[in-house]
Coordinates of C-alpha atoms and ligand atoms in Angstrom, one line a residue:
Chain U
M1 CA 3.2 -84.3 20.0
N2 CA 3.3 -82.1 22.8
E3 CA 6.8 -83.1 23.8
N4 CA 7.9 -82.4 20.5
K5 CA 6.7 -78.7 20.6
A6 CA 8.3 -78.5 24.2
K7 CA 11.5 -79.8 22.2
R8 CA 11.4 -77.4 19.4
L9 CA 11.0 -74.5 21.7
Y10 CA 14.2 -75.7 23.6
N11 CA 15.8 -76.0 20.8
E12 CA 14.8 -72.4 19.4
Q13 CA 16.0 -70.5 22.8
N14 CA 19.3 -72.7 22.6
I15 CA 19.5 -71.3 18.6
K16 CA 18.8 -67.8 20.1
R17 CA 21.5 -68.0 22.8
I18 CA 23.9 -69.0 20.3
Q19 CA 23.3 -66.3 17.9
N20 CA 23.4 -63.8 20.7
V21 CA 27.1 -64.7 21.6
S22 CA 28.3 -65.5 18.2
G23 CA 28.0 -61.6 17.5
I24 CA 30.3 -60.6 20.1
A25 CA 32.7 -64.0 19.8
L26 CA 33.2 -62.9 16.1
T27 CA 33.9 -59.6 16.8
L28 CA 36.6 -60.8 20.1
I29 CA 38.4 -62.8 17.8
L30 CA 38.7 -60.4 15.0
W31 CA 39.8 -58.2 17.4
Y32 CA 42.7 -60.8 18.6
V33 CA 43.8 -61.7 14.8
L34 CA 44.1 -57.9 14.1
S35 CA 45.7 -56.6 16.9
N36 CA 48.3 -60.1 17.0
F37 CA 48.7 -61.2 14.0
T38 CA 48.5 -57.8 11.5
S39 CA 50.9 -54.6 11.6
I40 CA 48.4 -52.7 13.0
P41 CA 51.0 -50.7 15.7
D42 CA 49.5 -51.1 19.2
L43 CA 49.0 -47.8 19.8
Y44 CA 46.1 -47.9 17.6
L45 CA 44.9 -51.1 18.5
P46 CA 46.0 -53.1 21.7
S47 CA 45.1 -56.8 22.1
P48 CA 43.0 -58.2 24.4
Q49 CA 45.8 -59.9 26.4
E50 CA 47.3 -56.2 26.9
I51 CA 44.1 -54.8 28.1
V52 CA 44.2 -57.6 30.6
Q53 CA 47.6 -56.8 31.8
C54 CA 46.6 -53.4 31.8
F55 CA 43.5 -54.1 34.1
I56 CA 46.0 -56.1 36.3
K57 CA 48.8 -53.5 36.6
Y58 CA 46.1 -51.1 37.4
S59 CA 44.0 -53.0 39.6
K60 CA 45.1 -51.3 43.2
D61 CA 44.1 -47.8 41.2
I62 CA 40.9 -49.0 39.8
P63 CA 38.7 -49.3 42.9
R64 CA 39.7 -45.6 43.7
H65 CA 38.7 -44.5 40.1
I66 CA 35.3 -46.3 40.1
T67 CA 34.1 -45.0 43.5
S68 CA 35.1 -41.2 42.5
S69 CA 33.1 -41.8 39.6
L70 CA 30.5 -43.4 40.8
H71 CA 29.8 -40.9 44.1
R72 CA 29.8 -37.9 41.2
I73 CA 27.2 -40.0 39.0
V74 CA 24.8 -41.2 42.1
V75 CA 24.8 -38.0 43.8
G76 CA 24.0 -35.8 40.7
F77 CA 21.7 -38.4 39.3
F78 CA 19.6 -38.8 42.6
V79 CA 19.8 -34.6 43.3
G80 CA 19.1 -34.2 39.7
S81 CA 16.0 -36.8 39.1
A82 CA 14.2 -35.7 42.4
I83 CA 14.4 -32.3 41.7
G84 CA 12.9 -33.0 38.4
I85 CA 10.3 -35.3 39.3
I86 CA 9.4 -33.0 42.0
M87 CA 9.0 -30.1 39.6
G88 CA 7.6 -32.6 37.0
L89 CA 4.7 -33.4 39.2
F90 CA 3.4 -29.7 40.5
I91 CA 4.1 -28.3 36.9
G92 CA 1.9 -31.2 35.4
W93 CA -0.6 -30.8 38.2
N94 CA -1.1 -27.5 38.8
K95 CA -2.0 -25.0 36.1
N96 CA -0.7 -21.9 37.7
V97 CA 2.7 -23.4 38.3
R98 CA 2.3 -24.9 34.7
N99 CA 1.8 -21.3 33.4
I100 CA 4.6 -19.5 35.4
L101 CA 7.3 -22.5 34.9
E102 CA 6.7 -24.3 31.8
P103 CA 8.0 -21.7 29.1
L104 CA 11.2 -21.7 31.4
V105 CA 11.6 -25.3 31.7
E106 CA 10.9 -25.1 27.3
F107 CA 13.6 -22.7 26.9
I108 CA 16.0 -24.6 29.2
R109 CA 15.5 -27.8 27.9
P110 CA 17.0 -28.0 24.3
M111 CA 20.1 -26.6 26.5
P112 CA 23.1 -29.5 25.9
P113 CA 24.3 -30.0 29.4
L114 CA 27.6 -30.5 28.5
A115 CA 27.7 -26.8 26.8
L116 CA 27.5 -25.5 30.4
I117 CA 30.5 -27.3 32.0
P118 CA 32.6 -24.3 31.7
L119 CA 29.9 -21.9 33.2
F120 CA 29.5 -24.6 35.9
I121 CA 33.4 -24.6 36.6
L122 CA 33.4 -21.0 36.6
W123 CA 30.3 -20.6 39.4
F124 CA 31.4 -23.7 41.4
G125 CA 35.2 -24.8 40.6
I126 CA 37.1 -27.3 39.4
G127 CA 36.3 -29.8 42.0
D128 CA 33.3 -32.3 42.5
K129 CA 30.6 -29.8 42.7
S130 CA 30.5 -28.9 39.2
K131 CA 30.8 -32.3 38.0
I132 CA 27.8 -33.4 40.1
I133 CA 26.0 -30.3 38.9
V134 CA 26.3 -31.0 35.2
I135 CA 25.3 -34.3 35.9
A136 CA 22.6 -33.3 38.2
F137 CA 21.3 -30.8 35.8
G138 CA 21.2 -33.2 32.6
A139 CA 19.2 -35.4 35.2
W140 CA 16.9 -33.0 35.9
V141 CA 16.2 -31.8 32.2
V142 CA 15.0 -35.2 30.9
L143 CA 12.8 -35.7 33.9
V144 CA 11.2 -32.7 34.3
V145 CA 9.9 -32.8 30.4
N146 CA 9.0 -37.0 31.4
T147 CA 7.2 -36.1 34.3
I148 CA 5.1 -33.3 32.8
E149 CA 4.0 -35.6 30.1
A150 CA 3.4 -38.4 31.9
V151 CA 1.0 -36.5 34.3
R152 CA -0.7 -34.8 31.1
N153 CA -1.2 -38.5 29.8
V154 CA -2.8 -40.0 32.7
D155 CA -6.3 -40.9 31.5
P156 CA -8.7 -38.3 33.1
L157 CA -11.0 -41.5 33.5
Y158 CA -9.5 -42.7 36.6
L159 CA -9.3 -39.6 38.1
D160 CA -13.3 -39.6 38.0
A161 CA -13.4 -42.8 39.2
A162 CA -11.0 -42.4 42.0
R163 CA -13.2 -39.1 43.1
S164 CA -16.3 -40.6 42.7
L165 CA -15.2 -43.5 45.1
G166 CA -14.7 -40.7 47.9
A167 CA -10.9 -39.8 46.9
N168 CA -9.9 -36.2 47.8
T169 CA -7.0 -34.2 46.1
W170 CA -4.4 -35.9 48.3
D171 CA -5.9 -39.6 47.9
V172 CA -5.7 -39.2 43.9
F173 CA -2.3 -37.9 44.2
R174 CA -1.3 -41.1 46.3
T175 CA -3.1 -43.8 44.7
V176 CA -3.8 -42.8 40.9
L177 CA -1.5 -40.4 39.7
I178 CA 1.8 -41.6 41.4
P179 CA 1.3 -45.3 40.2
A180 CA -0.1 -44.1 36.5
I181 CA 2.9 -42.3 35.6
T182 CA 5.6 -44.6 37.3
P183 CA 6.0 -46.7 34.1
D184 CA 7.1 -43.5 32.4
I185 CA 9.1 -42.3 35.1
I186 CA 11.4 -45.0 35.4
A187 CA 11.9 -45.1 31.5
G188 CA 13.0 -41.8 31.7
I189 CA 15.2 -42.7 34.8
R190 CA 16.8 -45.6 32.5
V191 CA 17.9 -43.0 30.0
V192 CA 19.0 -40.4 32.6
A193 CA 21.1 -43.2 34.2
A194 CA 22.7 -44.0 30.9
N195 CA 23.6 -40.1 30.2
S196 CA 25.0 -39.6 33.5
F197 CA 28.2 -41.7 32.8
G198 CA 28.7 -39.8 29.6
M199 CA 28.2 -36.4 31.2
C200 CA 30.5 -37.5 34.0
V201 CA 33.2 -38.5 31.8
A202 CA 32.9 -35.2 29.8
A203 CA 32.8 -33.1 33.2
E204 CA 36.1 -35.2 33.8
F205 CA 37.8 -34.6 30.7
M206 CA 37.8 -30.6 32.2
G207 CA 39.9 -31.5 34.9
T208 CA 40.1 -34.2 37.4
A209 CA 42.6 -36.6 39.3
T210 CA 40.6 -39.5 39.7
G211 CA 37.7 -41.2 38.1
F212 CA 37.0 -42.8 34.7
G213 CA 37.7 -39.3 32.9
Y214 CA 41.1 -39.4 34.5
L215 CA 41.9 -43.0 33.0
I216 CA 41.1 -41.9 29.6
I217 CA 42.7 -38.8 29.7
E218 CA 45.9 -40.0 31.1
G219 CA 45.7 -43.0 28.2
R220 CA 45.5 -40.1 25.7
R221 CA 48.3 -38.3 27.3
F222 CA 50.7 -40.9 27.8
I223 CA 49.8 -42.6 24.7
K224 CA 48.8 -45.8 26.5
T225 CA 45.7 -46.5 24.3
D226 CA 45.0 -49.8 26.6
L227 CA 44.8 -47.6 29.6
L228 CA 42.5 -45.5 27.5
L229 CA 40.7 -48.7 26.6
V230 CA 40.4 -49.6 30.0
G231 CA 38.9 -46.8 31.2
V232 CA 36.0 -46.9 28.5
L233 CA 35.5 -50.9 29.2
L234 CA 34.9 -49.7 33.1
I235 CA 32.2 -46.9 32.5
T236 CA 30.5 -49.7 29.9
I237 CA 30.5 -52.2 32.7
C238 CA 29.3 -49.8 35.3
S239 CA 26.8 -48.4 33.1
M240 CA 25.5 -51.6 32.0
L241 CA 25.0 -53.0 35.7
A242 CA 23.0 -49.6 36.5
N243 CA 21.0 -50.6 33.4
M244 CA 20.4 -53.7 34.8
L245 CA 19.6 -52.7 38.5
I246 CA 17.1 -50.1 37.2
R247 CA 15.6 -52.9 35.1
L248 CA 15.3 -54.9 37.9
I249 CA 13.4 -52.4 40.2
E250 CA 11.4 -51.5 37.0
K251 CA 10.0 -55.2 36.8
R252 CA 9.0 -55.3 40.6
L253 CA 7.3 -51.9 40.2
T254 CA 5.4 -52.0 37.1
R255 CA 3.9 -56.0 36.9
W256 CA 0.6 -54.5 36.0
V257 CA 1.4 -52.9 32.9
P258 CA 0.1 -54.5 29.8
R259 CA 3.0 -55.4 27.6
V260 CA 3.4 -57.0 24.0
E261 CA 5.4 -60.1 24.9
N262 CA 8.3 -61.5 22.4
Chain A
M1 CA -43.5 -38.7 46.0
D2 CA -41.8 -38.8 49.2
N3 CA -40.0 -41.7 48.1
T4 CA -37.9 -39.7 46.0
I5 CA -34.1 -39.9 46.1
L6 CA -32.7 -38.0 42.9
S7 CA -34.6 -35.4 41.1
A8 CA -33.3 -33.4 38.0
E9 CA -35.3 -30.2 38.2
N10 CA -35.4 -28.0 34.7
I11 CA -31.9 -29.1 33.6
S12 CA -30.4 -27.3 30.3
M13 CA -27.2 -27.9 29.0
L14 CA -25.2 -25.5 26.8
F15 CA -22.1 -25.7 25.1
S16 CA -20.3 -23.0 23.2
T17 CA -17.9 -24.5 20.5
R18 CA -16.2 -22.4 17.9
K19 CA -19.4 -23.5 15.5
G20 CA -21.8 -21.6 18.2
T21 CA -23.9 -22.9 20.9
I22 CA -24.8 -26.5 21.1
T23 CA -27.7 -27.4 23.2
A24 CA -26.8 -30.7 24.3
L25 CA -30.1 -30.9 27.6
K26 CA -33.2 -28.8 27.5
N27 CA -35.6 -28.4 30.1
L28 CA -35.2 -31.8 31.5
T29 CA -37.1 -33.0 34.8
F30 CA -37.6 -36.3 36.0
S31 CA -37.4 -38.3 39.5
V32 CA -36.0 -41.4 40.6
E33 CA -37.8 -43.2 43.3
N34 CA -35.4 -45.1 46.1
G35 CA -34.5 -48.3 44.9
Q36 CA -35.8 -48.2 41.7
F37 CA -33.9 -49.4 38.8
V38 CA -34.5 -46.8 35.9
A39 CA -33.3 -46.7 32.3
I40 CA -32.6 -43.8 30.1
V41 CA -32.5 -44.5 26.4
G42 CA -32.1 -42.5 23.4
P43 CA -30.3 -41.6 20.2
S44 CA -26.9 -40.9 19.8
G45 CA -25.9 -37.6 20.7
C46 CA -29.2 -37.0 22.7
G47 CA -27.1 -36.1 25.9
K48 CA -27.0 -39.1 27.6
S49 CA -23.7 -38.8 28.7
T50 CA -23.7 -35.1 29.4
L51 CA -26.7 -36.1 31.5
I52 CA -24.9 -38.6 33.6
N53 CA -22.0 -36.1 34.0
I54 CA -24.3 -33.4 35.6
L55 CA -26.2 -36.1 37.6
A56 CA -22.6 -37.1 39.0
G57 CA -21.4 -33.8 39.8
M58 CA -18.7 -33.5 37.3
L59 CA -20.0 -31.0 35.2
K60 CA -22.3 -27.9 36.3
P61 CA -25.6 -27.7 34.2
T62 CA -26.4 -24.1 32.4
Q63 CA -29.7 -24.3 34.2
G64 CA -31.5 -26.1 36.7
R65 CA -30.2 -28.6 39.2
V66 CA -29.7 -31.8 40.6
L67 CA -31.1 -33.3 44.1
L68 CA -29.8 -36.3 45.6
E69 CA -31.9 -36.7 49.0
G70 CA -33.1 -33.2 48.6
K71 CA -29.6 -31.7 48.7
A72 CA -28.2 -30.0 45.6
V73 CA -25.4 -31.8 43.7
N74 CA -22.3 -29.9 42.9
N75 CA -19.3 -31.9 43.4
V76 CA -18.3 -35.7 42.5
N77 CA -19.0 -37.3 45.7
S78 CA -19.0 -40.5 47.0
K79 CA -22.6 -40.7 47.4
V80 CA -23.1 -40.9 43.7
G81 CA -21.6 -44.3 42.5
M82 CA -20.2 -44.5 38.8
V83 CA -19.9 -47.7 36.3
F84 CA -18.3 -45.9 33.4
Q85 CA -18.4 -46.6 29.6
K86 CA -14.9 -47.6 29.4
Y87 CA -13.0 -50.0 31.4
A88 CA -12.3 -48.0 34.6
A89 CA -10.6 -50.5 36.7
F90 CA -7.1 -48.9 37.9
P91 CA -4.6 -51.2 35.9
W92 CA -2.1 -50.5 39.1
M93 CA -4.4 -52.4 41.4
T94 CA -5.2 -56.2 41.6
V95 CA -8.6 -56.8 41.6
E96 CA -9.0 -57.2 45.1
Q97 CA -7.4 -53.8 45.5
N98 CA -10.0 -52.0 43.1
V99 CA -13.1 -53.4 45.1
S100 CA -11.7 -52.2 48.2
Y101 CA -10.5 -48.7 46.8
G102 CA -13.5 -47.1 48.1
P103 CA -14.1 -48.3 51.7
R104 CA -9.9 -47.8 52.0
I105 CA -9.8 -44.3 51.0
A106 CA -12.6 -44.2 54.0
R107 CA -10.2 -45.4 56.0
L108 CA -12.9 -48.1 57.2
P109 CA -11.6 -50.4 59.8
K110 CA -9.4 -53.7 58.4
S111 CA -11.7 -56.2 59.3
K112 CA -14.8 -54.5 57.7
I113 CA -12.8 -53.5 54.3
E114 CA -12.0 -57.3 54.4
E115 CA -15.6 -58.3 54.8
I116 CA -16.6 -55.8 51.7
T117 CA -14.4 -56.6 49.8
R118 CA -14.8 -60.2 49.8
R119 CA -18.6 -60.1 50.0
Y120 CA -18.7 -58.0 46.7
I121 CA -16.1 -60.1 44.7
K122 CA -18.2 -62.8 45.6
M123 CA -21.6 -61.0 44.7
V124 CA -19.6 -60.5 41.1
G125 CA -18.4 -63.7 40.8
L126 CA -14.7 -62.9 41.0
E127 CA -13.9 -65.1 43.7
G128 CA -10.4 -67.3 42.4
Y129 CA -9.0 -63.9 40.8
E130 CA -8.5 -61.7 43.6
H131 CA -4.9 -61.2 42.9
L132 CA -4.9 -61.1 39.5
Y133 CA -4.1 -57.1 37.4
P134 CA -6.9 -56.1 35.2
K135 CA -4.6 -56.7 32.1
E136 CA -5.4 -60.3 33.0
L137 CA -8.7 -60.3 32.9
S138 CA -11.6 -60.3 30.0
G139 CA -13.9 -57.9 29.1
G140 CA -16.5 -59.2 31.1
M141 CA -14.6 -59.7 34.1
S142 CA -13.3 -56.4 34.1
K143 CA -16.7 -54.8 34.0
R144 CA -17.5 -57.2 37.0
V145 CA -14.8 -55.3 38.8
D146 CA -16.0 -51.9 38.1
I147 CA -19.8 -52.9 39.1
A148 CA -18.3 -54.9 42.4
R149 CA -15.8 -51.6 43.4
A150 CA -18.9 -49.0 42.7
Y151 CA -21.1 -51.2 44.9
A152 CA -18.3 -51.8 47.7
N153 CA -18.3 -48.1 48.2
S154 CA -21.9 -48.1 49.2
P155 CA -23.1 -45.1 47.2
D156 CA -26.8 -44.0 47.7
V157 CA -27.3 -44.3 44.1
L158 CA -25.5 -45.9 40.7
L159 CA -25.2 -44.2 37.9
M160 CA -24.2 -46.6 34.9
D161 CA -23.0 -45.1 31.3
E162 CA -23.7 -47.7 28.4
P163 CA -21.8 -50.2 31.2
F164 CA -22.1 -53.1 28.6
G165 CA -21.3 -51.3 25.2
A166 CA -18.3 -52.6 24.8
L167 CA -19.4 -56.3 25.1
D168 CA -20.7 -58.9 23.0
D169 CA -24.1 -60.0 22.8
I170 CA -23.8 -63.3 24.8
T171 CA -21.4 -61.5 27.8
K172 CA -23.9 -58.9 27.6
K173 CA -26.9 -60.9 28.3
Q174 CA -25.1 -62.9 30.9
M175 CA -23.9 -59.2 32.5
Q176 CA -27.7 -58.2 32.5
L177 CA -29.2 -61.0 34.2
E178 CA -26.0 -60.6 36.9
L179 CA -26.6 -57.2 37.5
L180 CA -30.7 -57.6 38.1
K181 CA -29.8 -60.6 40.4
I182 CA -27.5 -57.6 42.3
W183 CA -30.0 -55.2 42.3
D184 CA -32.3 -57.6 43.7
Q185 CA -30.0 -58.2 46.8
E186 CA -28.7 -55.0 47.5
K187 CA -32.1 -52.7 46.6
K188 CA -30.1 -49.6 45.7
T189 CA -31.0 -47.2 43.1
V190 CA -29.8 -47.4 39.7
L191 CA -29.9 -45.2 36.8
F192 CA -28.9 -47.1 33.6
I193 CA -28.2 -45.3 30.5
T194 CA -27.9 -46.8 27.2
H195 CA -29.0 -47.0 23.8
D196 CA -30.1 -49.9 23.5
L197 CA -34.1 -50.2 23.8
E198 CA -34.3 -54.2 24.5
E199 CA -31.8 -53.7 27.4
A200 CA -33.3 -50.8 28.9
L201 CA -36.9 -52.4 28.9
F202 CA -35.6 -55.8 30.2
L203 CA -33.7 -54.2 33.2
A204 CA -35.9 -51.4 34.1
N205 CA -38.7 -50.6 36.6
R206 CA -39.1 -47.2 34.5
V207 CA -37.7 -46.2 31.4
I208 CA -37.0 -42.3 29.8
V209 CA -36.9 -41.9 26.7
L210 CA -34.5 -38.8 25.8
Q211 CA -34.5 -36.7 22.6
K212 CA -31.9 -34.5 20.6
P213 CA -33.2 -30.9 22.0
E214 CA -33.6 -29.2 18.7
G215 CA -36.0 -26.3 17.6
D216 CA -38.4 -26.4 20.4
C217 CA -37.9 -29.9 21.3
E218 CA -37.0 -30.7 24.8
S219 CA -34.7 -33.4 26.0
L220 CA -37.7 -35.5 27.3
N221 CA -39.6 -37.7 24.8
V222 CA -41.5 -39.9 27.0
I223 CA -41.4 -42.1 30.6
Q224 CA -42.7 -45.3 30.4
E225 CA -43.6 -47.3 33.0
I226 CA -42.3 -51.1 32.6
P227 CA -44.6 -53.6 34.3
F228 CA -43.0 -57.2 33.9
S229 CA -42.7 -59.4 37.1
R230 CA -39.6 -60.1 38.2
P231 CA -37.2 -62.2 38.4
R232 CA -36.9 -61.3 34.7
L233 CA -35.9 -64.4 32.8
P234 CA -34.0 -64.4 29.0
E235 CA -37.7 -65.6 27.5
L236 CA -39.2 -61.9 28.5
R237 CA -37.5 -61.0 25.1
A238 CA -39.6 -63.0 23.2
D239 CA -42.8 -62.3 25.3
T240 CA -45.1 -60.3 22.8
E241 CA -46.0 -57.7 25.0
F242 CA -42.2 -57.1 25.6
I243 CA -42.2 -57.3 21.8
E244 CA -45.0 -54.8 21.2
M245 CA -43.7 -52.4 23.9
K246 CA -40.3 -52.6 22.2
T247 CA -42.1 -51.6 19.1
L248 CA -43.9 -48.8 20.3
L249 CA -40.9 -47.0 21.8
A250 CA -38.7 -47.6 18.9
E251 CA -41.6 -45.5 17.1
V252 CA -41.9 -43.1 19.7
M253 CA -38.0 -42.9 19.6
V254 CA -37.5 -41.9 15.9
R255 CA -40.1 -39.4 15.6
Ligands
LIG1 N1 -17.3 -31.1 26.1 C1 -18.3 -30.9 25.0 N2 -18.1 -29.7 24.5 C2 -19.1 -29.5 23.3 N3 -20.3 -30.3 23.0 C3 -20.4 -31.5 23.8 C4 -19.7 -31.5 24.8 N4 -19.8 -32.9 25.4 C5 -21.1 -32.9 24.7 N5 -21.4 -32.4 23.6 C6 -22.4 -31.8 22.6 O1 -23.3 -32.4 23.2 C7 -24.4 -33.1 22.4 C8 -24.7 -34.8 23.5 O2 -23.5 -35.2 23.6 P1 -23.5 -36.5 24.6 O3 -22.0 -37.2 24.7 O4 -24.0 -36.3 25.9 O5 -24.2 -37.7 23.6 P2 -24.7 -39.0 24.0 O6 -26.3 -39.2 24.3 O7 -23.9 -39.7 25.3 O8 -23.9 -40.0 23.0 P3 -23.9 -41.2 22.9 O9 -24.9 -42.5 23.1 O10 -23.1 -41.2 21.1 O11 -22.7 -41.3 23.8 C9 -23.2 -33.5 20.8 O12 -23.8 -33.0 20.2 C10 -22.2 -33.4 21.8 O13 -21.6 -32.9 20.3
LIG2 MG1 -22.6 -41.1 25.9

């Protein structure tokens, strides 16, 4: 009886795995067929083999482009996130700081970071600096708002409980506030990480000699669709890996969060 | 008389709201002797939670003052322990980390922290569950964590605001017995708020009945000493004297 149940569970898992793979496999097959056996020109739809060949052809350059984009993303992401979280903590925690800064944050919040790229280029030049600042700005906006909200949502019950157990303000901050908001902050960070890749590419479109954006722009300029797609694939893979890394950290830090399992 | 540990002196609490002023407490005076188990009962809205918040120093009364060992209570402090109505164990800490919170915050030596933690986890019967998070506990177990955490911080007085209000009847009765056992061991003053008259009679040495302050009615209804001997066993609930007293106080409460 029990064995049967275990077996069924095992089968269900396998079915799920097969279903998961089948969607991707079908798309790949469709792509392969369309690109190789129809008259759609390579310009519009290069075949999978061509993409692989392109990867190989550029394999010497690709690491350079990856590191250059990742450098911008990582620096912008960390600086923007750190400032956002720290400001969010202050605004959420202290009434005076909130009264002064929150209207400002509310005004800046709807500004699309991409719309600011030309301004940043004007201020900081066309180099890495303006790109990093766009990414940092994007990260800052999301995390400052996210952190304020998270601090506001901390159940006052826990603050009272800590105080009645002898905690001073710093103790409450350290042992209640920070752990209580961690899940929300990490959720924000995941959004920010995904955004950062997009903003990096957009900034690189405005002019760069290296990076994912460069590959894509070069692909378009010389009508090498395969190169363009290689650029897109590289960002996608890097973004996926970043997301996986954050999920891993999240799992370690938020084991205590009650979750609905499915 | 000199044995008084906590006293409320002529406390009134007014709340101003959009609909005018609400009198939550009016001219309430009572005192609690060291080591006693005092229960405060009263109908919903008679100001019980307001009172406990004032006693804990979380709320300033409009009039009157609270004295703990002769000194005025003005702020939340670790001398007054709290067991809240809601589950209040920190969800991000394990059972062990929750129970050791007070001693850790007080920066006691490590060996002392461990000793206290072990002792109170044992006292509430949570051995073997030290490393679980609150999400992995049942309601009764969570409440045990709250109680152990409050005791581990060794306050002078423990305030409990309907701590068993959210539990099912069987768990509640079981927890009442356990609480009595703990109270007996620890000899610590407990002020227990409940709207359940039977619970109050079963647990306390003294029951303070509150009423809603309306008109020229004041907050205090009646103070009743509860003479039943200890240890109190579940059979007490079927005792004629117990039932008589319960009926009497129930009548007083609706008056
Ligand atoms: N912060 C507040 N602002 C305005 N009115 C309040 C506030 N807190 C309590 N009150 C009012 O004071 C009265 C007493 O409330 P309290 O919560 O102390 O009652 P209670 O005896 O604890 O009731 P229950 O048994 O339902 O918990 C109520 O009429 C309530 O509306
Ligand atoms: Mg209440």
